[in-house]
Short mmCIF file of N, CA and C in Angstrom, two decimals:
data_model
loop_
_atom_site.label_atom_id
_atom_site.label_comp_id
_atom_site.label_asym_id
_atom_site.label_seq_id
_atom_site.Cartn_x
_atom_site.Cartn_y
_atom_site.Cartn_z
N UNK M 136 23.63 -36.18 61.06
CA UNK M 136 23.55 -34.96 61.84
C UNK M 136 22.88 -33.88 61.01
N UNK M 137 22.28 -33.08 62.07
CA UNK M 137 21.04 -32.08 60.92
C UNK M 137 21.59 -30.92 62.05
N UNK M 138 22.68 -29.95 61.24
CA UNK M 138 22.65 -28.83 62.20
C UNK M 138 23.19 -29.25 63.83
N UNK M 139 22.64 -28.70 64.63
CA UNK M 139 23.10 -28.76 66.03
C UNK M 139 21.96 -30.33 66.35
N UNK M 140 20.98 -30.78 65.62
CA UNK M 140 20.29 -31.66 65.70
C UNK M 140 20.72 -33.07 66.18
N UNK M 141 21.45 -33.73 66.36
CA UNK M 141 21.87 -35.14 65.89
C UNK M 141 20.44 -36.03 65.86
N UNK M 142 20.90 -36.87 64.47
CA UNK M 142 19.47 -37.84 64.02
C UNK M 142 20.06 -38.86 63.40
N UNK M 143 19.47 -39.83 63.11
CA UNK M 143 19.77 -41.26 62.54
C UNK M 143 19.25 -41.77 61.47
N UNK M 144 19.41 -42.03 60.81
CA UNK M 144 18.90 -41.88 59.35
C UNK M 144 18.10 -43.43 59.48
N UNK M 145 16.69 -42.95 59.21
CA UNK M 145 15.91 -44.80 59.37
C UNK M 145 15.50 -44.81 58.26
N UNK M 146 15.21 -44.18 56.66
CA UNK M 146 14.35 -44.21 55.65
C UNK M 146 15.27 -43.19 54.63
N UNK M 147 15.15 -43.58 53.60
CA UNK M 147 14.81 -42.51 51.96
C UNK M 147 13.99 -42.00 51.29
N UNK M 148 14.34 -41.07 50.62
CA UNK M 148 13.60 -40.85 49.76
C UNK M 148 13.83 -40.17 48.65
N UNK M 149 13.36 -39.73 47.22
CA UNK M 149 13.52 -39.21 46.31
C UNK M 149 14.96 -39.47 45.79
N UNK M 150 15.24 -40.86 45.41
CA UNK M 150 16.67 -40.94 44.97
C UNK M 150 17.75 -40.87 46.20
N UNK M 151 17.68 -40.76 47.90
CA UNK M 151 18.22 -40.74 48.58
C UNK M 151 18.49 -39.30 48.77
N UNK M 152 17.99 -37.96 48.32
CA UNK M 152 18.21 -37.02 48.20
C UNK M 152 17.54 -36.19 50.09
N UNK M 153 16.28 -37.10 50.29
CA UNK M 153 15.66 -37.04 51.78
C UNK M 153 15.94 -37.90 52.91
N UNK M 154 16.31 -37.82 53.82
CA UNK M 154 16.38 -38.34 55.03
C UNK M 154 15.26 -38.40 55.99
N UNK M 155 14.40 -39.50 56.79
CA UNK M 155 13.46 -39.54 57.36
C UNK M 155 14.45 -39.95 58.71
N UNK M 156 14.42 -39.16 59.61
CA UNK M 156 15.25 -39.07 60.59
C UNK M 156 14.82 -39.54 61.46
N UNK M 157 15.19 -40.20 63.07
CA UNK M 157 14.59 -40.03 64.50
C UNK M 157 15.85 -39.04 65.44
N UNK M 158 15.38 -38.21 65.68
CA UNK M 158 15.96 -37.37 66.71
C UNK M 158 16.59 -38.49 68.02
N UNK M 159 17.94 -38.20 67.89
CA UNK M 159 18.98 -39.34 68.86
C UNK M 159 18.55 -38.51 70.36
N UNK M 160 18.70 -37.29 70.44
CA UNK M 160 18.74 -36.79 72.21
C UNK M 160 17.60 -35.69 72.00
N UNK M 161 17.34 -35.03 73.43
CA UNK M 161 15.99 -34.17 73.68
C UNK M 161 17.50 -32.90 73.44
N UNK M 162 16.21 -31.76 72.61
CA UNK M 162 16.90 -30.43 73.39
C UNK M 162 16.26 -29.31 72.76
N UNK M 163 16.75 -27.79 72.29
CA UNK M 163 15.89 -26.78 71.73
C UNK M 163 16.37 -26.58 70.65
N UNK M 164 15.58 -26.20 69.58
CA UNK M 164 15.48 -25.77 68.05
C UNK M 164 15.02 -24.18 67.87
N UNK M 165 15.83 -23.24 67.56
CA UNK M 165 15.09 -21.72 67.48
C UNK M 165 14.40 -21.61 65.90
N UNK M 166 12.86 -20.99 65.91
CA UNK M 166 12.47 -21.53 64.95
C UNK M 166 12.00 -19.83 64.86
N UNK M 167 11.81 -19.84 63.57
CA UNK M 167 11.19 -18.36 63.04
C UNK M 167 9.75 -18.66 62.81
N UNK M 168 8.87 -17.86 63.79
CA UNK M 168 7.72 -17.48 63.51
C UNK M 168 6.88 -16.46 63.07
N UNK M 169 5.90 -16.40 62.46
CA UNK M 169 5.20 -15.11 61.92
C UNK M 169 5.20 -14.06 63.12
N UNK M 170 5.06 -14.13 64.67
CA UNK M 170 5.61 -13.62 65.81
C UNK M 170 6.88 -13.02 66.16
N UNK M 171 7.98 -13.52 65.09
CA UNK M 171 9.24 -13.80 65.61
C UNK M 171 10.32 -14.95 65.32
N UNK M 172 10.98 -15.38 67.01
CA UNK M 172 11.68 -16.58 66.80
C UNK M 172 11.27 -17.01 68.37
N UNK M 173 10.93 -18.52 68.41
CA UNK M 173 10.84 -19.05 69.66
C UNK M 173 11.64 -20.22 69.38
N UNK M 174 11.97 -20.84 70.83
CA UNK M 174 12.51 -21.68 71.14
C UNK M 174 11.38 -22.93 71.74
N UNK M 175 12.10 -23.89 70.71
CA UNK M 175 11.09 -24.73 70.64
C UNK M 175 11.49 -26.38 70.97
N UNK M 176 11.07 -27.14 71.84
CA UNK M 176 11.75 -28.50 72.89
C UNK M 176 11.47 -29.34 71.61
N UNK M 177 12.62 -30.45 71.62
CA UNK M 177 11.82 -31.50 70.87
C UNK M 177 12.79 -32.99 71.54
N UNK M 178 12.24 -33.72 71.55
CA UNK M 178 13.05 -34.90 72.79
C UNK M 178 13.39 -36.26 71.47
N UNK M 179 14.23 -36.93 72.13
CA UNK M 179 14.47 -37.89 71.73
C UNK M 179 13.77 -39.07 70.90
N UNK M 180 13.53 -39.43 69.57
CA UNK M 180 12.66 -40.36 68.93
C UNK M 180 11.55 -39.44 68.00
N UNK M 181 11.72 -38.09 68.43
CA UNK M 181 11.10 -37.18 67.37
C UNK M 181 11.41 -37.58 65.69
N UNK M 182 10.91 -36.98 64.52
CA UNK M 182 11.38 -37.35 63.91
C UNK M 182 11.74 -35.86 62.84
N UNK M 183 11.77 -35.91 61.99
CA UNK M 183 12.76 -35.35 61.07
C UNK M 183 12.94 -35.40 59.73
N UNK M 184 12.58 -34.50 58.61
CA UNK M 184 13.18 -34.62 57.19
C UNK M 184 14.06 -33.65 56.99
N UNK M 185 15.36 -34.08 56.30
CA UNK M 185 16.55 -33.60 56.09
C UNK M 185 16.90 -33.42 54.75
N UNK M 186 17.84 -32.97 54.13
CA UNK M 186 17.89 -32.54 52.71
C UNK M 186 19.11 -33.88 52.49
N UNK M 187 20.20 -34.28 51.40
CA UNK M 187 21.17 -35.11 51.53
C UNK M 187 22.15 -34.33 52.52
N UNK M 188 21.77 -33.01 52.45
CA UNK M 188 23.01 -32.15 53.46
C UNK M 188 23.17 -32.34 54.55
N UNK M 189 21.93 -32.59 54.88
CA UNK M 189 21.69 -32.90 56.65
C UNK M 189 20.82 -31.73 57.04
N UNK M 190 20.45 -30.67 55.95
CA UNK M 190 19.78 -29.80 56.50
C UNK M 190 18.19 -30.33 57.03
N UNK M 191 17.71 -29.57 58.14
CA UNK M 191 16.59 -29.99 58.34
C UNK M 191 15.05 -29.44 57.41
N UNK M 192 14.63 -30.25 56.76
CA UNK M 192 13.30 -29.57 55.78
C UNK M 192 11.75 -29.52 56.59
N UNK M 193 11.79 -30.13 57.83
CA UNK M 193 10.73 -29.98 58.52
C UNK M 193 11.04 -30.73 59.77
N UNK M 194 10.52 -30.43 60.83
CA UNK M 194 10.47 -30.99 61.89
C UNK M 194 11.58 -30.45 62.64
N UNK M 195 11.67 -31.17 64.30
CA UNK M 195 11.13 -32.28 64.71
C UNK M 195 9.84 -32.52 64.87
N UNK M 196 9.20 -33.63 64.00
CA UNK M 196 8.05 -33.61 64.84
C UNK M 196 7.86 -34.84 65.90
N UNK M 197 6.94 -35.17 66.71
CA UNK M 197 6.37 -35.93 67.71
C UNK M 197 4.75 -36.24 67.10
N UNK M 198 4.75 -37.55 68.20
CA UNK M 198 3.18 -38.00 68.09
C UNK M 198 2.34 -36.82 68.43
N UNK M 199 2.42 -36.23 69.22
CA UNK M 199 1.24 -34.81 70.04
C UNK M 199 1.19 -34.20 68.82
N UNK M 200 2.19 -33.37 68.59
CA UNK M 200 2.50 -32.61 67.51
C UNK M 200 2.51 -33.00 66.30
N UNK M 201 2.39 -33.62 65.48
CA UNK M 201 1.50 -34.56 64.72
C UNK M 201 -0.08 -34.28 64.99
N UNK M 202 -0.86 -35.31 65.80
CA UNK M 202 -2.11 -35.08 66.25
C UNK M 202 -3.12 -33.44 66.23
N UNK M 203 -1.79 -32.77 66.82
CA UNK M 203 -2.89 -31.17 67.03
C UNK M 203 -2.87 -31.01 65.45
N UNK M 204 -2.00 -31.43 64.97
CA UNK M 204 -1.26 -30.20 63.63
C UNK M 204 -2.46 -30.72 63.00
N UNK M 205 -3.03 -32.51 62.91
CA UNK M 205 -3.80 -32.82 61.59
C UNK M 205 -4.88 -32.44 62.53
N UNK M 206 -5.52 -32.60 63.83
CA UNK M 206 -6.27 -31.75 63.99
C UNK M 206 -6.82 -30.29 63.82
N UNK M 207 -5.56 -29.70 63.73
CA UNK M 207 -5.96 -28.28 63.36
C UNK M 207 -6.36 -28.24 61.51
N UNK M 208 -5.82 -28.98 60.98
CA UNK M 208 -6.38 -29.39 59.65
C UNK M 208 -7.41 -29.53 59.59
N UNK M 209 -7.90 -30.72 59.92
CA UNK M 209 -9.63 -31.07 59.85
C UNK M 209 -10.33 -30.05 60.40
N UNK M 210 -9.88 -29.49 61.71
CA UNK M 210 -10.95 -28.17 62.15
C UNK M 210 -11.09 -27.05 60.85
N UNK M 211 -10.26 -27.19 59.98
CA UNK M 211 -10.38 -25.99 59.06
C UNK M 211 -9.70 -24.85 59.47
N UNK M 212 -8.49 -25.17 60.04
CA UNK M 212 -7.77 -24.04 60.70
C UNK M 212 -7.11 -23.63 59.28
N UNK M 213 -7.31 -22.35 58.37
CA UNK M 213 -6.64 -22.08 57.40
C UNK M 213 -4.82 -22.00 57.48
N UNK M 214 -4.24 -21.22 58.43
CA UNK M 214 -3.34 -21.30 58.82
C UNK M 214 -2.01 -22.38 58.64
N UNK M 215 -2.93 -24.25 59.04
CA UNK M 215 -2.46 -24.87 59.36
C UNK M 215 -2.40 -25.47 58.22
N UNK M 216 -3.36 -25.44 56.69
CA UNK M 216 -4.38 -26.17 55.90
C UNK M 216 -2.91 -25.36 54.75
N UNK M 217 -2.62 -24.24 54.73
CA UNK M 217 -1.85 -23.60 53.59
C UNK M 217 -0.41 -23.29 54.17
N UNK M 218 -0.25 -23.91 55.37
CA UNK M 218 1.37 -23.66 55.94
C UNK M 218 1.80 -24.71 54.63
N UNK M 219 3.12 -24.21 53.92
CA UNK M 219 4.16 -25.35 53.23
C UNK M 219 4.18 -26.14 53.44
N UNK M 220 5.40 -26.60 54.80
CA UNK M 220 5.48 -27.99 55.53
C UNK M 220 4.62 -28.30 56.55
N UNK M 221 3.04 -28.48 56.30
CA UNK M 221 2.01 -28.85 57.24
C UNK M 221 1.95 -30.64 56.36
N UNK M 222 2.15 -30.49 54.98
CA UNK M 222 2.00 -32.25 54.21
C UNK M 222 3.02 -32.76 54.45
N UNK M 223 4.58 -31.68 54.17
CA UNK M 223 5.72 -32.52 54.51
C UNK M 223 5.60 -33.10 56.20
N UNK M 224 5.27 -32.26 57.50
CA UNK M 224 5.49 -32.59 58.71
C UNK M 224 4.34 -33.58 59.16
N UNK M 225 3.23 -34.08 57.93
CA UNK M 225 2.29 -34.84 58.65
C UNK M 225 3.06 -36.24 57.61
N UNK M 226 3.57 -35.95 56.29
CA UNK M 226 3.69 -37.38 55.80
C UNK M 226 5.06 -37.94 56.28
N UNK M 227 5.80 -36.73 57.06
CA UNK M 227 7.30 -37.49 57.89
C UNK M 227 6.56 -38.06 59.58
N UNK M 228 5.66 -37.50 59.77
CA UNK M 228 5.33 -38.41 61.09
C UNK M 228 4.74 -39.19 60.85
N UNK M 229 4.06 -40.06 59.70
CA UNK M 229 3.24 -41.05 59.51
C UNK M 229 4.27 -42.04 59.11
N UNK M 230 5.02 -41.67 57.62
CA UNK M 230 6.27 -42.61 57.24
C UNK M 230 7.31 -42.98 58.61
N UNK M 231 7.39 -42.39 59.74
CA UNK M 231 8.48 -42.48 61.07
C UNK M 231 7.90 -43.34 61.85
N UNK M 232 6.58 -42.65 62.14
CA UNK M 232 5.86 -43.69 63.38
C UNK M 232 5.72 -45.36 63.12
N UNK M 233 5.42 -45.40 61.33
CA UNK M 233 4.67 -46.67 60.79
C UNK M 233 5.78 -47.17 61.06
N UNK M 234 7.61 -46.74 60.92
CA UNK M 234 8.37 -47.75 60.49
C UNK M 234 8.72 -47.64 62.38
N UNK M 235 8.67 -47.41 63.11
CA UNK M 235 8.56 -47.59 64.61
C UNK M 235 8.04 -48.39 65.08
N UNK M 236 7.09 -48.15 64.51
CA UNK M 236 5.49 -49.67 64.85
C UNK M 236 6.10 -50.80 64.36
N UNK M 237 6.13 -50.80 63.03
CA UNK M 237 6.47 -51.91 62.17
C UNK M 237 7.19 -51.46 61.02
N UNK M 238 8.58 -52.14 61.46
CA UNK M 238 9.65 -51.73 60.57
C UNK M 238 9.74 -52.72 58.98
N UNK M 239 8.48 -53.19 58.61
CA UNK M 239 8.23 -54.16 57.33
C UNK M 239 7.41 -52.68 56.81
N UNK M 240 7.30 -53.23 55.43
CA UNK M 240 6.51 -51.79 54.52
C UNK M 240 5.20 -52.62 54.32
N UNK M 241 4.06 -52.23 54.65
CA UNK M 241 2.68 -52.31 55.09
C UNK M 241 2.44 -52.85 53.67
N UNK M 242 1.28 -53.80 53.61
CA UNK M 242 0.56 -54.10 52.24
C UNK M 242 0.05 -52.80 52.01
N UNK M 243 -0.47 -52.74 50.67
CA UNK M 243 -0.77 -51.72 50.08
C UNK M 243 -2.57 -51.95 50.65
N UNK M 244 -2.92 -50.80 51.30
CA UNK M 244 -4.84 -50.36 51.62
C UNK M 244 -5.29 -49.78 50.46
N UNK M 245 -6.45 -50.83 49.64
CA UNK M 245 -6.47 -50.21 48.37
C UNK M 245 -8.05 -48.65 48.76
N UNK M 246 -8.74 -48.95 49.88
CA UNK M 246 -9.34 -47.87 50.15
C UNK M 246 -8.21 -46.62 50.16
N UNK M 247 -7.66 -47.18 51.20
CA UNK M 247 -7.14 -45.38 51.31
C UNK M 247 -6.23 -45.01 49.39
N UNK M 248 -5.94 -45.65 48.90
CA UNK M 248 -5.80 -45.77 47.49
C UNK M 248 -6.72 -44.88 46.69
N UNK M 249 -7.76 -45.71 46.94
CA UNK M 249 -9.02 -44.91 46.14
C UNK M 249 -9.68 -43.78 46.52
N UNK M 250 -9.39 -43.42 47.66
CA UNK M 250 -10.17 -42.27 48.31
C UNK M 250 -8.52 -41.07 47.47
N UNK M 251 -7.11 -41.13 47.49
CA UNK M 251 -6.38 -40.57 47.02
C UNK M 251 -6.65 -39.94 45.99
N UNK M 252 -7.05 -41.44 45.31
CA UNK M 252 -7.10 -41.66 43.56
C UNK M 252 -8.62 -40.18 43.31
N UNK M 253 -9.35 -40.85 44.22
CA UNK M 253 -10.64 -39.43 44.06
C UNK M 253 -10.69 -38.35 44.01
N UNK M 254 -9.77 -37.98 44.98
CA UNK M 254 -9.45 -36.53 45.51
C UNK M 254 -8.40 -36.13 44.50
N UNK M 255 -7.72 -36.87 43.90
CA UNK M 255 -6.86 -35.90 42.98
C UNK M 255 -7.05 -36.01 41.43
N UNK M 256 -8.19 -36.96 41.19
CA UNK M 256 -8.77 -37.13 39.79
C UNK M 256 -7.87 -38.10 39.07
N UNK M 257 -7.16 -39.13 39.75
CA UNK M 257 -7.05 -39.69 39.07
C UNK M 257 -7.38 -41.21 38.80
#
């Protein structure tokens, strides 16, 4: 449970210290925006990173929401490119969806490896 959230714990991470969640039921999350606070839907199978507390560290996210977000990335939306949890909310919907798809841990893609390895010099 994450808050008023309820989620199910499908993954770890960092020593068990993270939770990669799927959101159990649909409902609303009040979220603080540079606007304010809106109320924001997120449905069932969403997913979720949690602290060991249960606190929530990003999300819910969804496939859509996912999609625009790394879209708004590649467009060069600065906004989206220097938000905090824009890496945490794209690498919890990729680690959620993959183990959805296929709940085995993928051979290792040594391209996407090397294109990593490039971009961060090492």
């Amino acid at each position: 449970m994450t808050g008023q959230i309820q989620g199910i714990c499908i993954d770890t991470y960092r020593n068990r210290t993270r939770q990669l969640m799927s959101v159990a039921s649909s409902g609303m999350i009040q979220m603080t925006t540079k606007e304010g606070t809106a109320e924001l839907p997120y449905a069932a199978g969403d997913l979720l990173l949690a602290d060991d507390d249960g606190r929530v560290i990003c999300g819910p996210v969804s496939v859509p929401g996912a999609v625009e977000l790394a879209e708004r990335v590649l467009e060069g939306d600065l906004g989206a490119i220097t938000h905090p949890l824009t890496l945490f909310a794209l690498a919890t919907a990729l680690a959620g969806f993959r183990i959805e798809l296929d709940p085995g841990e993928p051979d290792p893609v040594e391209p996407a490896v090397a294109a990593l390895a490039a971009t961060t010099g090492a």
